[in-house]
Structures are given as structure tokens and as C-alpha cells.
Amino acid sequence: MNRKKGMGMLKGSGWALLLMLMMMLSVGKMTASSEEEECENRWIHIRKLPSRFNLDLLANCSEYLMLDDLCPYLGNHGLGQKTHNRSRSWYRTDPSMLELVFHRRMLEYPCLTQDPMRAKAIYLPYYAGLDALRYLYGSESNFSALHGLHLFHFLQQDNPQIWARHMAHDHFLVMARPAWDFSQPLTNDPPFWGTSFLELPQFFNLTALTLEARAWPWQEHAVPYPTSFHPLNLGLLESWITRVRRSKRSILALFAGGGGGGGGGSSSPNIRRSIRSECENATSDPSYEKLCEIVDCSNGVCEHDPVRFMRPMLQASFCLQPPGDTPTRRSTFDSILAGCIPVFFEDLSAKSQYGWHLPENEFEDFSVSIPKEEVVFKGLRILNVLQRIPRSKVRSLRKRVLALIPNVLYRKHDSSPGLKAKKDAFDLAIDGTLDKIRSRVQELHSVI
Ligand SMILES: *[C@@H]1O[C@H](CO)[C@@H](O)[C@H](O)[C@H]1NC(C)=O
Ligand SMILES: *[C@@H]1O[C@H](CO)[C@@H](O)[C@H](O)[C@H]1NC(C)=O
Ligand SMILES: *[C@@H]1O[C@H](CO)[C@@H](O)[C@H](O)[C@H]1NC(C)=O
Ligand SMILES: *[C@@H]1O[C@H](CO)[C@@H](O)[C@H](O)[C@H]1NC(C)=O
Ligand SMILES: *[C@@H]1O[C@H](CO)[C@@H](O)[C@H](O)[C@H]1NC(C)=O
């Protein structure tokens, strides 16, 4: 039944048509001269790719093995369904849809050019993470070194001068998974996890926007996980920020997530286990109704249900962001949205990842850092550390967190001019990408 619904939603070329229409509307909005000024050094060309590289992957949304039906998450150009009918800004967003969300936003980027030779950057609207599913989970799992080669061959055959002009140093794409999922050495195949997209020499020069970068990234740069909040205008954003600012913080520390429980997993010490046991044994403090709370998100119950964790996050001063399967978490961005000060346990969780969105040299102004080794092996108590932070410092931390909200959210496509004037996660990703490409291309031609 779901399958039918999904296919119906994408029936025929409705999608392609809509995308094209949006593109035509957005080009030519500005007068020629102000456009020239604003867009100097910012022109981007969207490479035309056959539908097998994007729209067909959406049409197959119910066919991916070992995964839920992805079709419900495609709605609203990848934002997902609204959390409920009367909600205006809240969606059941799946972060793996960033490829689609980003593509939709690219179509309204003000400095698009049809002429690839004029462009400073070339965007490849290839849904790399969705295409990776058949290698990660599906029938191609023994051929994960092939991921991306079909794209490379296409780019070599169709107008190859576009790729060749700067040896692909000006090309970029979005890969809405951690880079780790695309970094398998070419000679490894099952039982090892991951495709080899980022290991292929053919792709060494392009820029990939991922949800998490490797410790020593070359091609990729991390961009924020999409949260569930996608306002359409400035009023909706401002009323949310007002609510966040006024919210009474009656809980000192909150952890929303899974893991660290008794059953199943290994019994080796880890940071999630430490959090759980400290939280369960927390005593009281006259300044807070509760010292510590855990929102149990095991088995993915929170993934598409933001109310479960946003309500408690609004009531907490600090939100604990321990590493899990990988160092980064979507929850970091949910907590910023809720004005809940993030607490990190290693630099790879955010500090060394999201430099375009969360300035690396300002981390101590909006977050708390507690090395996980101190907690797990030396008995440092997280709650004690947080209790000792003076009230005035907590206030200034929260003020900085609130100031970050507009920069980490992905606003809804076609939002109002007032909201467009603020840089959101997409805008900052584009700025960062253009800077990175500019220096790469300069370097390339200065060497020659
Ligand atoms: C979509 O699914 C069909 C049937 O499983 C498969 O044959 C086809 O190759 C898939 N298309 C893409 C673009 O993955
Ligand atoms: C939401 O709206 C749709 C269409 O307008 C309607 O079919 C559906 O029943 C509504 N759902 C709820 C929970 O009200
Ligand atoms: C992958 O290869 C292994 C070993 O050669 C084989 O047992 C397995 O069935 C293959 N998997 C697929 C999906 O073809
Ligand atoms: C990547 O760029 C280098 C120069 O920086 C060049 O030698 C190499 O051939 C390029 N690779 C591809 C696949 O274009
Ligand atoms: C804390 O609680 C856990 C049970 O959740 C218990 O096993 C542990 O011994 C307690 N630790 C301390 C330091 O009280």
C-alpha cells in the first residue's frame, strides 16, 4: 500500500517538471546589474544528469532492502511530512534526504548559470547516499568498489570539457551520510562496511558535503544534519526563538539517545554507559527540579518524531552529545535549536567537523567540552562539572547557542525575503564550498 502511495507521488515526470519550473522562476528575479555584482565569483552551474542518478532513486523509495519504506520522507522536497496537520514549521525529516533538500534549494540559488564555463563551481545533483544503499545493503554489496563509476563514465562521455576544465576541482555534490560510509579501500569487500566512492582516484578532486567528515578529510566537509524545523518566514523563526529564550530550564542535563543500557551490547566501559549510570544515580540540587534526564530513543523511536525530544530539550540547560556508532549526532543540532547547551566528549563530535557553521575558535562560548577518557576511566562526574558552571556563564552560553539557531537550520524552500536575508545551513555550506573550490582552483593553476 505504501509502495503505491510512493509511486503515485512521483508519477510520470511531475517531479522533473516541478524542479524545472522552480528553476525558471528563480532565474532572472534580479536586475542584470545587481545580479552581476552580487554573483561575481559565485556563479554555480547545475550539471544535467540522467534521472538514474537522482529521480529514479527516489521513485525506488520503497524498494530498498533492509530499510523502512523511504517514501514518506520524500514529501515536501525531502523535508518529509509535517509532524501534524496544523504544524507550520515542523516536519518528520530524515537526515538522509539532505541530497534532495539541497537540490531543491540549489534550484532557487540566485546565481545559477546555464554556462558551465562561466561557473565558479559545478553542482552534481547526484543522490549519492541513496544510490549507495544498493551497495551497503542490497544486491550490489559485493561490488562496493564500483559505487560512482557509472557517474564518472557519464561525466567523461557527456561534455567532458566541463569536468576537464579544472580537473574536477570545481565540482561538488552532497552525500547525506558520514564519509566513513564511502571510504572503504578499493580492495576490501564484504564483510567490510562502506562503499569506495571517496577512495576512487577518479573522485579525489571533487568536494563532497557529508554529514560527518573523516578525521583527516580531503574531499569532504561536514555540514549540519537536517533537523525537523524548517520555517518559511522570519515571523515563524522569531517566535520560535522567543519561545526557546523564555523556556524554563528545570533540568540540568539531558541525554536523548540510545545505547549504554544493560542488555545486548558489550559490557566494556563507554561514555554512554557512564552517562546512564550517573544519570540514574543522580541526587538532587535545589536549583533544579531534576539533575538529569534520559529520553530513551532506542530502536529509532525518536527519528521521525521530534516532539519526543524537543519538549524535554526545551526544559534542559545542557544536552549531552556522546559519540555513538560514529562521533557526530543529529541531536547536536536539535539541541542548539532548543537552546540547550551542547556538551561534547570529543572534538570529532563537532569541533573538528562543522567549521563553516560552528566556528572552531568559539566552541567554548556556546558549548562545554568534557573529555570522555576523564569520565570513563578517571571517574570525573559530568553532573558535577555542569553544576559548578556559574549561572552567569550558563546565561552567556545559552545566548550564544540562540544566536546559532538561524545558521544551523535548513529553512523551507521558497521562504520569505526576510528569512532569506539570514544565512541558513544551506547558505553557509555554499559559501564554504565556493571558498574551498576557489583556493583549490587557484592552487591548481598556480602549480601549472
Ligand atoms: C529501481 O529498482 C528496480 C527494481 O528493483 C531496479 O531494477 C532499478 O535498477 C532501480 N533503479 C535505480 C536507479 O536504482
Ligand atoms: C490531515 O489533513 C488531511 C488532508 O487535509 C486529512 O486527510 C487527514 O485526515 C488530516 N489528519 C489529521 C490527523 O487530522
Ligand atoms: C557476496 O559474496 C559472498 C562470498 O563470495 C556470497 O556468499 C554472498 O552471497 C554474496 N552476496 C551477494 C549479495 O551477492
Ligand atoms: C586531480 O587533480 C590533479 C592536480 O591537482 C591532477 O593531476 C589529477 O589528474 C586530477 N584527477 C582527476 C581524476 O582529474
Ligand atoms: C549507579 O547505578 C547503577 C545502576 O544504574 C549501578 O549499577 C551503579 O553501581 C551505580 N553507581 C554508583 C556510583 O552509584
mmCIF file of N, CA and C in Angstrom, residues 247-362:
data_model
loop_
_atom_site.group_PDB
_atom_site.id
_atom_site.type_symbol
_atom_site.label_atom_id
_atom_site.label_comp_id
_atom_site.label_asym_id
_atom_site.label_seq_id
_atom_site.Cartn_x
_atom_site.Cartn_y
_atom_site.Cartn_z
ATOM 1 N N SER A 247 11.852 29.691 27.717
ATOM 2 C CA SER A 247 11.557 28.373 28.271
ATOM 3 C C SER A 247 12.240 28.181 29.627
ATOM 4 N N LYS A 248 11.488 27.641 30.579
ATOM 5 C CA LYS A 248 12.029 27.414 31.919
ATOM 6 C C LYS A 248 12.884 26.153 31.894
ATOM 7 N N ARG A 249 14.109 26.274 32.377
ATOM 8 C CA ARG A 249 15.057 25.152 32.319
ATOM 9 C C ARG A 249 15.102 24.487 33.693
ATOM 10 N N SER A 250 14.282 23.481 33.865
ATOM 11 C CA SER A 250 14.188 22.861 35.188
ATOM 12 C C SER A 250 15.025 21.587 35.308
ATOM 13 N N ILE A 251 15.665 21.201 34.202
ATOM 14 C CA ILE A 251 16.520 20.001 34.212
ATOM 15 C C ILE A 251 17.951 20.459 33.949
ATOM 16 N N LEU A 252 18.911 19.975 34.741
ATOM 17 C CA LEU A 252 20.302 20.377 34.491
ATOM 18 C C LEU A 252 20.826 19.743 33.206
ATOM 19 N N ALA A 253 20.764 18.421 33.118
ATOM 20 C CA ALA A 253 21.370 17.737 31.974
ATOM 21 C C ALA A 253 20.421 16.720 31.371
ATOM 22 N N LEU A 254 20.403 16.677 30.048
ATOM 23 C CA LEU A 254 19.521 15.754 29.349
ATOM 24 C C LEU A 254 20.332 14.936 28.346
ATOM 25 N N PHE A 255 20.009 13.660 28.279
ATOM 26 C CA PHE A 255 20.570 12.844 27.197
ATOM 27 C C PHE A 255 19.418 12.205 26.447
ATOM 28 N N ALA A 256 19.311 12.507 25.147
ATOM 29 C CA ALA A 256 18.298 11.867 24.312
ATOM 30 C C ALA A 256 19.032 10.950 23.357
ATOM 31 N N GLY A 257 18.829 9.669 23.493
ATOM 32 C CA GLY A 257 19.521 8.735 22.614
ATOM 33 C C GLY A 257 19.354 7.313 23.101
ATOM 34 N N GLY A 258 20.077 6.418 22.439
ATOM 35 C CA GLY A 258 20.026 5.014 22.827
ATOM 36 C C GLY A 258 21.394 4.565 23.304
ATOM 37 N N GLY A 259 21.519 3.296 23.522
ATOM 38 C CA GLY A 259 22.814 2.727 23.891
ATOM 39 C C GLY A 259 23.116 2.888 25.363
ATOM 40 N N GLY A 260 24.161 2.186 25.803
ATOM 41 C CA GLY A 260 24.598 2.293 27.186
ATOM 42 C C GLY A 260 23.768 1.508 28.167
ATOM 43 N N GLY A 261 22.744 0.814 27.664
ATOM 44 C CA GLY A 261 21.901 0.028 28.554
ATOM 45 C C GLY A 261 22.561 -1.292 28.924
ATOM 46 N N GLY A 262 21.876 -2.077 29.737
ATOM 47 C CA GLY A 262 22.468 -3.320 30.220
ATOM 48 C C GLY A 262 22.463 -4.415 29.174
ATOM 49 N N GLY A 263 21.301 -4.675 28.570
ATOM 50 C CA GLY A 263 21.139 -5.864 27.736
ATOM 51 C C GLY A 263 21.848 -5.783 26.408
ATOM 52 N N GLY A 264 22.191 -6.927 25.849
ATOM 53 C CA GLY A 264 22.653 -6.986 24.471
ATOM 54 C C GLY A 264 24.109 -6.645 24.263
ATOM 55 N N GLY A 265 24.406 -5.356 24.172
ATOM 56 C CA GLY A 265 25.740 -4.906 23.747
ATOM 57 C C GLY A 265 26.876 -5.368 24.629
ATOM 58 N N SER A 266 28.057 -4.912 24.334
ATOM 59 C CA SER A 266 29.226 -5.338 25.081
ATOM 60 C C SER A 266 29.184 -4.674 26.452
ATOM 61 N N SER A 267 29.943 -5.225 27.377
ATOM 62 C CA SER A 267 29.907 -4.679 28.724
ATOM 63 C C SER A 267 31.117 -3.777 28.962
ATOM 64 N N SER A 268 31.888 -3.488 27.908
ATOM 65 C CA SER A 268 33.070 -2.654 28.097
ATOM 66 C C SER A 268 32.615 -1.239 28.465
ATOM 67 N N PRO A 269 33.439 -0.550 29.262
ATOM 68 C CA PRO A 269 33.040 0.795 29.658
ATOM 69 C C PRO A 269 32.960 1.702 28.445
ATOM 70 N N ASN A 270 31.983 2.556 28.406
ATOM 71 C CA ASN A 270 31.932 3.571 27.351
ATOM 72 C C ASN A 270 31.157 4.761 27.869
ATOM 73 N N ILE A 271 31.222 5.850 27.130
ATOM 74 C CA ILE A 271 30.697 7.105 27.636
ATOM 75 C C ILE A 271 29.176 7.067 27.806
ATOM 76 N N ARG A 272 28.489 6.364 26.922
ATOM 77 C CA ARG A 272 27.026 6.296 27.069
ATOM 78 C C ARG A 272 26.642 5.540 28.335
ATOM 79 N N ARG A 273 27.416 4.484 28.615
ATOM 80 C CA ARG A 273 27.167 3.717 29.831
ATOM 81 C C ARG A 273 27.412 4.599 31.071
ATOM 82 N N SER A 274 28.493 5.380 31.030
ATOM 83 C CA SER A 274 28.789 6.265 32.161
ATOM 84 C C SER A 274 27.667 7.272 32.375
ATOM 85 N N ILE A 275 27.173 7.823 31.272
ATOM 86 C CA ILE A 275 26.088 8.810 31.373
ATOM 87 C C ILE A 275 24.868 8.168 32.020
ATOM 88 N N ARG A 276 24.547 6.968 31.536
ATOM 89 C CA ARG A 276 23.357 6.294 32.036
ATOM 90 C C ARG A 276 23.465 6.038 33.542
ATOM 91 N N SER A 277 24.625 5.545 33.960
ATOM 92 C CA SER A 277 24.694 5.203 35.379
ATOM 93 C C SER A 277 24.749 6.465 36.243
ATOM 94 N N GLU A 278 25.443 7.509 35.749
ATOM 95 C CA GLU A 278 25.458 8.744 36.527
ATOM 96 C C GLU A 278 24.055 9.348 36.628
ATOM 97 N N CYS A 279 23.338 9.272 35.527
ATOM 98 C CA CYS A 279 22.016 9.868 35.477
ATOM 99 C C CYS A 279 21.040 9.127 36.389
ATOM 100 N N GLU A 280 21.139 7.805 36.366
ATOM 101 C CA GLU A 280 20.218 7.022 37.183
ATOM 102 C C GLU A 280 20.474 7.223 38.673
ATOM 103 N N ASN A 281 21.726 7.557 39.028
ATOM 104 C CA ASN A 281 22.060 7.718 40.442
ATOM 105 C C ASN A 281 22.091 9.171 40.892
ATOM 106 N N ALA A 282 21.658 10.076 40.036
ATOM 107 C CA ALA A 282 21.781 11.491 40.375
ATOM 108 C C ALA A 282 20.973 11.837 41.618
ATOM 109 N N THR A 283 21.546 12.654 42.472
ATOM 110 C CA THR A 283 20.822 13.114 43.660
ATOM 111 C C THR A 283 20.105 14.412 43.311
ATOM 112 N N SER A 284 19.936 15.295 44.253
ATOM 113 C CA SER A 284 19.162 16.489 43.921
ATOM 114 C C SER A 284 19.972 17.756 44.123
ATOM 115 N N ASP A 285 19.432 18.831 43.584
ATOM 116 C CA ASP A 285 20.087 20.126 43.647
ATOM 117 C C ASP A 285 18.952 21.132 43.763
ATOM 118 N N PRO A 286 19.037 22.023 44.746
ATOM 119 C CA PRO A 286 17.917 22.950 44.949
ATOM 120 C C PRO A 286 17.616 23.842 43.739
ATOM 121 N N SER A 287 18.604 24.029 42.844
ATOM 122 C CA SER A 287 18.380 24.931 41.710
ATOM 123 C C SER A 287 17.597 24.275 40.583
ATOM 124 N N TYR A 288 17.492 22.951 40.608
ATOM 125 C CA TYR A 288 16.825 22.265 39.507
ATOM 126 C C TYR A 288 15.789 21.286 40.035
ATOM 127 N N GLU A 289 14.710 21.111 39.274
ATOM 128 C CA GLU A 289 13.747 20.086 39.645
ATOM 129 C C GLU A 289 14.358 18.706 39.472
ATOM 130 N N LYS A 290 15.205 18.604 38.449
ATOM 131 C CA LYS A 290 15.822 17.314 38.146
ATOM 132 C C LYS A 290 17.262 17.571 37.719
ATOM 133 N N LEU A 291 18.189 16.752 38.197
ATOM 134 C CA LEU A 291 19.579 16.947 37.777
ATOM 135 C C LEU A 291 19.827 16.344 36.409
ATOM 136 N N CYS A 292 19.154 15.253 36.133
ATOM 137 C CA CYS A 292 19.486 14.534 34.911
ATOM 138 C C CYS A 292 18.285 13.782 34.385
ATOM 139 N N GLU A 293 18.114 13.795 33.070
ATOM 140 C CA GLU A 293 17.016 13.031 32.485
ATOM 141 C C GLU A 293 17.490 12.337 31.213
ATOM 142 N N ILE A 294 16.966 11.138 31.021
ATOM 143 C CA ILE A 294 17.273 10.403 29.794
ATOM 144 C C ILE A 294 15.994 10.237 28.986
ATOM 145 N N VAL A 295 16.055 10.623 27.707
ATOM 146 C CA VAL A 295 14.944 10.322 26.798
ATOM 147 C C VAL A 295 15.380 9.101 26.010
ATOM 148 N N ASP A 296 14.688 8.015 26.194
ATOM 149 C CA ASP A 296 15.112 6.763 25.573
ATOM 150 C C ASP A 296 14.708 6.730 24.102
ATOM 151 N N CYS A 297 15.710 6.817 23.237
ATOM 152 C CA CYS A 297 15.449 6.816 21.795
ATOM 153 C C CYS A 297 15.892 5.506 21.148
ATOM 154 N N SER A 298 15.981 4.447 21.926
ATOM 155 C CA SER A 298 16.410 3.164 21.368
ATOM 156 C C SER A 298 15.486 2.736 20.235
ATOM 157 N N ASN A 299 16.007 1.921 19.358
ATOM 158 C CA ASN A 299 15.260 1.362 18.222
ATOM 159 C C ASN A 299 14.670 2.424 17.308
ATOM 160 N N GLY A 300 15.315 3.590 17.262
ATOM 161 C CA GLY A 300 14.894 4.615 16.305
ATOM 162 C C GLY A 300 13.554 5.263 16.591
ATOM 163 N N VAL A 301 13.025 5.143 17.828
ATOM 164 C CA VAL A 301 11.675 5.672 18.072
ATOM 165 C C VAL A 301 11.602 7.185 17.960
ATOM 166 N N CYS A 302 12.748 7.877 18.113
ATOM 167 C CA CYS A 302 12.707 9.349 18.054
ATOM 168 C C CYS A 302 12.896 9.887 16.641
ATOM 169 N N GLU A 303 13.398 9.029 15.745
ATOM 170 C CA GLU A 303 13.918 9.524 14.475
ATOM 171 C C GLU A 303 12.981 10.444 13.711
ATOM 172 N N HIS A 304 11.723 10.078 13.636
ATOM 173 C CA HIS A 304 10.804 10.897 12.857
ATOM 174 C C HIS A 304 9.717 11.503 13.735
ATOM 175 N N ASP A 305 10.040 11.655 14.988
ATOM 176 C CA ASP A 305 9.052 12.117 15.965
ATOM 177 C C ASP A 305 9.695 13.170 16.867
ATOM 178 N N PRO A 306 9.928 14.367 16.309
ATOM 179 C CA PRO A 306 10.718 15.369 17.039
ATOM 180 C C PRO A 306 10.119 15.794 18.380
ATOM 181 N N VAL A 307 8.787 15.668 18.552
ATOM 182 C CA VAL A 307 8.185 16.111 19.816
ATOM 183 C C VAL A 307 8.792 15.358 20.996
ATOM 184 N N ARG A 308 9.119 14.088 20.776
ATOM 185 C CA ARG A 308 9.664 13.261 21.851
ATOM 186 C C ARG A 308 10.901 13.859 22.512
ATOM 187 N N PHE A 309 11.752 14.491 21.698
ATOM 188 C CA PHE A 309 12.973 15.019 22.315
ATOM 189 C C PHE A 309 12.999 16.546 22.376
ATOM 190 N N MET A 310 12.254 17.224 21.511
ATOM 191 C CA MET A 310 12.309 18.694 21.548
ATOM 192 C C MET A 310 11.679 19.240 22.829
ATOM 193 N N ARG A 311 10.565 18.650 23.278
ATOM 194 C CA ARG A 311 9.935 19.130 24.521
ATOM 195 C C ARG A 311 10.902 19.056 25.683
ATOM 196 N N PRO A 312 11.483 17.875 25.969
ATOM 197 C CA PRO A 312 12.446 17.816 27.084
ATOM 198 C C PRO A 312 13.673 18.712 26.866
ATOM 199 N N MET A 313 14.134 18.842 25.615
ATOM 200 C CA MET A 313 15.314 19.681 25.386
ATOM 201 C C MET A 313 15.031 21.150 25.722
ATOM 202 N N LEU A 314 13.785 21.555 25.513
ATOM 203 C CA LEU A 314 13.418 22.931 25.851
ATOM 204 C C LEU A 314 13.492 23.174 27.357
ATOM 205 N N GLN A 315 13.399 22.087 28.129
ATOM 206 C CA GLN A 315 13.381 22.241 29.588
ATOM 207 C C GLN A 315 14.747 22.014 30.210
ATOM 208 N N ALA A 316 15.745 21.703 29.385
ATOM 209 C CA ALA A 316 17.054 21.354 29.946
ATOM 210 C C ALA A 316 18.070 22.456 29.684
ATOM 211 N N SER A 317 19.005 22.596 30.618
ATOM 212 C CA SER A 317 20.090 23.560 30.439
ATOM 213 C C SER A 317 21.166 23.016 29.509
ATOM 214 N N PHE A 318 21.550 21.761 29.749
ATOM 215 C CA PHE A 318 22.639 21.155 28.978
ATOM 216 C C PHE A 318 22.162 19.868 28.302
ATOM 217 N N CYS A 319 22.599 19.657 27.072
ATOM 218 C CA CYS A 319 22.267 18.422 26.357
ATOM 219 C C CYS A 319 23.550 17.656 26.063
ATOM 220 N N LEU A 320 23.617 16.431 26.566
ATOM 221 C CA LEU A 320 24.829 15.615 26.433
ATOM 222 C C LEU A 320 24.880 14.996 25.036
ATOM 223 N N GLN A 321 26.031 15.114 24.383
ATOM 224 C CA GLN A 321 26.183 14.643 22.993
ATOM 225 C C GLN A 321 27.332 13.640 22.879
ATOM 226 N N PRO A 322 27.180 12.485 23.511
ATOM 227 C CA PRO A 322 28.261 11.490 23.442
ATOM 228 C C PRO A 322 28.346 10.859 22.063
ATOM 229 N N PRO A 323 29.542 10.437 21.640
ATOM 230 C CA PRO A 323 29.640 9.704 20.377
ATOM 231 C C PRO A 323 28.890 8.378 20.481
ATOM 232 N N GLY A 324 28.406 7.885 19.336
ATOM 233 C CA GLY A 324 27.746 6.574 19.312
ATOM 234 C C GLY A 324 28.482 5.685 18.323
ATOM 235 N N ASP A 325 27.761 5.174 17.334
ATOM 236 C CA ASP A 325 28.412 4.371 16.292
ATOM 237 C C ASP A 325 29.475 5.205 15.581
ATOM 238 N N THR A 326 29.186 6.492 15.411
ATOM 239 C CA THR A 326 30.162 7.424 14.852
ATOM 240 C C THR A 326 30.177 8.647 15.776
ATOM 241 N N PRO A 327 31.183 9.518 15.645
ATOM 242 C CA PRO A 327 31.316 10.615 16.613
ATOM 243 C C PRO A 327 30.220 11.679 16.572
ATOM 244 N N THR A 328 29.597 11.894 15.397
ATOM 245 C CA THR A 328 28.644 13.002 15.300
ATOM 246 C C THR A 328 27.218 12.520 15.527
ATOM 247 N N ARG A 329 26.327 13.489 15.827
ATOM 248 C CA ARG A 329 24.921 13.158 16.058
ATOM 249 C C ARG A 329 24.047 14.277 15.531
ATOM 250 N N ARG A 330 22.912 13.898 14.971
ATOM 251 C CA ARG A 330 21.913 14.886 14.603
ATOM 252 C C ARG A 330 21.478 15.687 15.820
ATOM 253 N N SER A 331 21.459 15.020 16.961
ATOM 254 C CA SER A 331 20.969 15.615 18.197
ATOM 255 C C SER A 331 21.708 16.902 18.570
ATOM 256 N N THR A 332 22.966 17.036 18.159
ATOM 257 C CA THR A 332 23.702 18.275 18.401
ATOM 258 C C THR A 332 22.917 19.464 17.865
ATOM 259 N N PHE A 333 22.372 19.301 16.669
ATOM 260 C CA PHE A 333 21.668 20.413 16.032
ATOM 261 C C PHE A 333 20.261 20.582 16.606
ATOM 262 N N ASP A 334 19.626 19.470 16.987
ATOM 263 C CA ASP A 334 18.335 19.583 17.674
ATOM 264 C C ASP A 334 18.511 20.365 18.967
ATOM 265 N N SER A 335 19.580 20.084 19.697
ATOM 266 C CA SER A 335 19.743 20.742 20.989
ATOM 267 C C SER A 335 20.026 22.234 20.809
ATOM 268 N N ILE A 336 20.809 22.593 19.809
ATOM 269 C CA ILE A 336 21.037 24.020 19.547
ATOM 270 C C ILE A 336 19.707 24.712 19.251
ATOM 271 N N LEU A 337 18.896 24.064 18.431
ATOM 272 C CA LEU A 337 17.566 24.619 18.117
ATOM 273 C C LEU A 337 16.737 24.848 19.361
ATOM 274 N N ALA A 338 16.916 23.975 20.362
ATOM 275 C CA ALA A 338 16.116 24.063 21.583
ATOM 276 C C ALA A 338 16.769 24.972 22.611
ATOM 277 N N GLY A 339 17.898 25.574 22.271
ATOM 278 C CA GLY A 339 18.586 26.440 23.226
ATOM 279 C C GLY A 339 19.227 25.669 24.364
ATOM 280 N N CYS A 340 19.445 24.386 24.149
ATOM 281 C CA CYS A 340 20.037 23.524 25.169
ATOM 282 C C CYS A 340 21.536 23.436 24.871
ATOM 283 N N ILE A 341 22.359 23.854 25.817
ATOM 284 C CA ILE A 341 23.804 23.985 25.576
ATOM 285 C C ILE A 341 24.425 22.604 25.339
ATOM 286 N N PRO A 342 25.055 22.380 24.180
ATOM 287 C CA PRO A 342 25.597 21.044 23.922
ATOM 288 C C PRO A 342 26.861 20.764 24.750
ATOM 289 N N VAL A 343 26.974 19.529 25.220
ATOM 290 C CA VAL A 343 28.147 19.074 25.950
ATOM 291 C C VAL A 343 28.810 17.990 25.108
ATOM 292 N N PHE A 344 30.055 18.245 24.693
ATOM 293 C CA PHE A 344 30.762 17.301 23.821
ATOM 294 C C PHE A 344 31.823 16.540 24.606
ATOM 295 N N PHE A 345 32.089 15.325 24.172
ATOM 296 C CA PHE A 345 33.044 14.465 24.862
ATOM 297 C C PHE A 345 34.274 14.158 24.014
ATOM 298 N N GLU A 346 34.270 14.619 22.774
ATOM 299 C CA GLU A 346 35.473 14.545 21.932
ATOM 300 C C GLU A 346 35.346 15.574 20.801
ATOM 301 N N ASP A 347 36.484 16.038 20.295
ATOM 302 C CA ASP A 347 36.471 17.096 19.284
ATOM 303 C C ASP A 347 35.843 16.633 17.968
ATOM 304 N N LEU A 348 35.937 15.338 17.690
ATOM 305 C CA LEU A 348 35.393 14.832 16.422
ATOM 306 C C LEU A 348 33.869 14.917 16.367
ATOM 307 N N SER A 349 33.242 15.122 17.519
ATOM 308 C CA SER A 349 31.772 15.188 17.535
ATOM 309 C C SER A 349 31.240 16.444 16.874
ATOM 310 N N ALA A 350 32.036 17.527 16.870
ATOM 311 C CA ALA A 350 31.554 18.755 16.231
ATOM 312 C C ALA A 350 32.693 19.729 15.945
ATOM 313 N N LYS A 351 33.590 19.900 16.921
ATOM 314 C CA LYS A 351 34.576 20.971 16.813
ATOM 315 C C LYS A 351 35.442 20.854 15.562
ATOM 316 N N SER A 352 35.861 19.642 15.248
ATOM 317 C CA SER A 352 36.715 19.472 14.074
ATOM 318 C C SER A 352 35.893 19.131 12.827
ATOM 319 N N GLN A 353 34.570 19.326 12.899
ATOM 320 C CA GLN A 353 33.695 18.930 11.791
ATOM 321 C C GLN A 353 33.045 20.106 11.054
ATOM 322 N N TYR A 354 32.376 20.974 11.854
ATOM 323 C CA TYR A 354 31.397 21.884 11.237
ATOM 324 C C TYR A 354 31.889 23.331 11.209
ATOM 325 N N GLY A 355 33.160 23.511 10.859
ATOM 326 C CA GLY A 355 33.781 24.834 10.911
ATOM 327 C C GLY A 355 33.046 25.918 10.142
ATOM 328 N N TRP A 356 32.338 25.554 9.112
ATOM 329 C CA TRP A 356 31.597 26.570 8.349
ATOM 330 C C TRP A 356 30.389 27.080 9.132
ATOM 331 N N HIS A 357 29.861 26.263 10.022
ATOM 332 C CA HIS A 357 28.621 26.586 10.719
ATOM 333 C C HIS A 357 28.823 26.862 12.206
ATOM 334 N N LEU A 358 29.773 26.157 12.809
ATOM 335 C CA LEU A 358 30.067 26.325 14.230
ATOM 336 C C LEU A 358 31.547 26.678 14.335
ATOM 337 N N PRO A 359 31.865 27.977 14.428
ATOM 338 C CA PRO A 359 33.276 28.383 14.346
ATOM 339 C C PRO A 359 34.145 27.695 15.401
ATOM 340 N N GLU A 360 35.230 27.101 14.938
ATOM 341 C CA GLU A 360 36.047 26.254 15.787
ATOM 342 C C GLU A 360 36.627 27.024 16.973
ATOM 343 N N ASN A 361 36.977 28.290 16.748
ATOM 344 C CA ASN A 361 37.612 29.052 17.832
ATOM 345 C C ASN A 361 36.603 29.653 18.809
ATOM 346 N N GLU A 362 35.309 29.369 18.597
ATOM 347 C CA GLU A 362 34.293 29.912 19.512
ATOM 348 C C GLU A 362 33.580 28.820 20.287
#
